[in-house]
Amino acid sequence: MKSGSRDAATEKLNAMKSQIMAMPGMLQFVNVMNEDGTGYVVALVESEEVSNANAEAVAAAWAQFSDLLEATPSPNGYDVIANWTN
């Protein structure tokens, strides 16, 4: 995100919660961001196939942040090795 856009991005993200969580196979969504706009999105989805099928919806979601982004992020997939909570 562009520096100084954290509040606007957070507001937009919160408004999109139902859209994000309604993506097929979405199990958990975590977004972390520092004041300078650096951060990560971690989405746990039920399978790689379902995640890949959501690519268009994910791109559309990122497009809603286009005015706040330094650059559109490139998604990467990983296998879950541990997912612990208290």
Tab-separated table of N, CA, C and O in Angstrom, residues 13-43:
chain	number	residue	atom	x	y	z
A	13	LEU	N	-11.192	-2.443	3.489
A	13	LEU	CA	-11.124	-3.871	3.797
A	13	LEU	C	-12.300	-4.290	4.669
A	13	LEU	O	-12.964	-5.296	4.397
A	14	ASN	N	-12.578	-3.524	5.711
A	14	ASN	CA	-13.699	-3.857	6.595
A	14	ASN	C	-15.029	-3.842	5.847
A	14	ASN	O	-15.900	-4.680	6.110
A	15	ALA	N	-15.177	-2.932	4.903
A	15	ALA	CA	-16.407	-2.876	4.100
A	15	ALA	C	-16.529	-4.091	3.185
A	15	ALA	O	-17.634	-4.461	2.786
A	16	MET	N	-15.398	-4.715	2.859
A	16	MET	CA	-15.391	-5.860	1.944
A	16	MET	C	-15.422	-7.209	2.661
A	16	MET	O	-15.355	-8.254	2.019
A	17	LYS	N	-15.524	-7.212	3.981
A	17	LYS	CA	-15.438	-8.458	4.744
A	17	LYS	C	-16.373	-9.538	4.217
A	17	LYS	O	-15.951	-10.672	3.978
A	18	SER	N	-17.633	-9.223	4.027
A	18	SER	CA	-18.583	-10.258	3.589
A	18	SER	C	-18.228	-10.775	2.195
A	18	SER	O	-18.351	-11.976	1.928
A	19	GLN	N	-17.743	-9.906	1.309
A	19	GLN	CA	-17.333	-10.308	-0.038
A	19	GLN	C	-16.129	-11.258	0.034
A	19	GLN	O	-16.088	-12.282	-0.658
A	20	ILE	N	-15.163	-10.907	0.853
A	20	ILE	CA	-13.956	-11.733	0.985
A	20	ILE	C	-14.294	-13.080	1.605
A	20	ILE	O	-13.884	-14.132	1.100
A	21	MET	N	-15.028	-13.062	2.697
A	21	MET	CA	-15.326	-14.310	3.408
A	21	MET	C	-16.301	-15.208	2.640
A	21	MET	O	-16.391	-16.396	2.910
A	22	ALA	N	-17.008	-14.637	1.647
A	22	ALA	CA	-17.935	-15.431	0.838
A	22	ALA	C	-17.247	-16.148	-0.319
A	22	ALA	O	-17.886	-16.939	-1.023
A	23	MET	N	-15.954	-15.890	-0.525
A	23	MET	CA	-15.263	-16.600	-1.601
A	23	MET	C	-15.294	-18.090	-1.308
A	23	MET	O	-15.110	-18.508	-0.162
A	24	PRO	N	-15.555	-18.894	-2.321
A	24	PRO	CA	-15.636	-20.337	-2.105
A	24	PRO	C	-14.397	-20.887	-1.400
A	24	PRO	O	-13.263	-20.519	-1.732
A	25	GLY	N	-14.638	-21.728	-0.410
A	25	GLY	CA	-13.561	-22.412	0.288
A	25	GLY	C	-12.804	-21.599	1.313
A	25	GLY	O	-11.871	-22.101	1.941
A	26	MET	N	-13.182	-20.321	1.531
A	26	MET	CA	-12.453	-19.472	2.480
A	26	MET	C	-12.648	-19.987	3.898
A	26	MET	O	-13.767	-20.113	4.376
A	27	LEU	N	-11.551	-20.305	4.557
A	27	LEU	CA	-11.591	-20.788	5.935
A	27	LEU	C	-11.153	-19.714	6.916
A	27	LEU	O	-11.728	-19.584	7.995
A	28	GLN	N	-10.120	-18.970	6.553
A	28	GLN	CA	-9.581	-17.953	7.455
A	28	GLN	C	-8.889	-16.884	6.625
A	28	GLN	O	-8.237	-17.183	5.619
A	29	PHE	N	-9.026	-15.632	7.049
A	29	PHE	CA	-8.418	-14.505	6.357
A	29	PHE	C	-7.695	-13.650	7.381
A	29	PHE	O	-8.277	-13.255	8.391
A	30	VAL	N	-6.413	-13.375	7.140
A	30	VAL	CA	-5.610	-12.539	8.033
A	30	VAL	C	-4.925	-11.472	7.188
A	30	VAL	O	-4.328	-11.786	6.152
A	31	ASN	N	-5.026	-10.228	7.624
A	31	ASN	CA	-4.335	-9.126	6.960
A	31	ASN	C	-3.510	-8.405	8.011
A	31	ASN	O	-4.031	-8.062	9.071
A	32	VAL	N	-2.231	-8.193	7.721
A	32	VAL	CA	-1.359	-7.428	8.612
A	32	VAL	C	-0.716	-6.315	7.803
A	32	VAL	O	-0.370	-6.509	6.638
A	33	MET	N	-0.603	-5.124	8.418
A	33	MET	CA	-0.015	-3.995	7.705
A	33	MET	C	0.645	-3.043	8.701
A	33	MET	O	0.067	-2.729	9.744
A	34	ASN	N	1.836	-2.598	8.357
A	34	ASN	CA	2.534	-1.599	9.151
A	34	ASN	C	2.101	-0.200	8.720
A	34	ASN	O	1.461	-0.026	7.683
A	35	GLU	N	2.486	0.792	9.506
A	35	GLU	CA	2.140	2.190	9.203
A	35	GLU	C	2.644	2.629	7.832
A	35	GLU	O	2.028	3.467	7.184
A	36	ASP	N	3.771	2.054	7.377
A	36	ASP	CA	4.341	2.464	6.092
A	36	ASP	C	3.669	1.793	4.893
A	36	ASP	O	4.056	2.012	3.752
A	37	GLY	N	2.664	0.954	5.150
A	37	GLY	CA	1.920	0.311	4.073
A	37	GLY	C	2.397	-1.079	3.713
A	37	GLY	O	1.765	-1.756	2.908
A	38	THR	N	3.506	-1.517	4.290
A	38	THR	CA	3.967	-2.883	4.029
A	38	THR	C	3.105	-3.860	4.814
A	38	THR	O	2.622	-3.545	5.903
A	39	GLY	N	2.907	-5.037	4.244
A	39	GLY	CA	2.110	-6.021	4.955
A	39	GLY	C	1.917	-7.289	4.160
A	39	GLY	O	2.532	-7.488	3.101
A	40	TYR	N	1.049	-8.128	4.676
A	40	TYR	CA	0.760	-9.417	4.064
A	40	TYR	C	-0.725	-9.737	4.209
A	40	TYR	O	-1.373	-9.306	5.158
A	41	VAL	N	-1.206	-10.545	3.279
A	41	VAL	CA	-2.524	-11.162	3.377
A	41	VAL	C	-2.287	-12.659	3.388
A	41	VAL	O	-1.557	-13.183	2.548
A	42	VAL	N	-2.886	-13.329	4.353
A	42	VAL	CA	-2.839	-14.792	4.410
A	42	VAL	C	-4.281	-15.276	4.397
A	42	VAL	O	-5.068	-14.928	5.274
A	43	ALA	N	-4.616	-16.032	3.374
A	43	ALA	CA	-5.956	-16.600	3.266
A	43	ALA	C	-5.827	-18.117	3.269
A	43	ALA	O	-5.131	-18.674	2.420
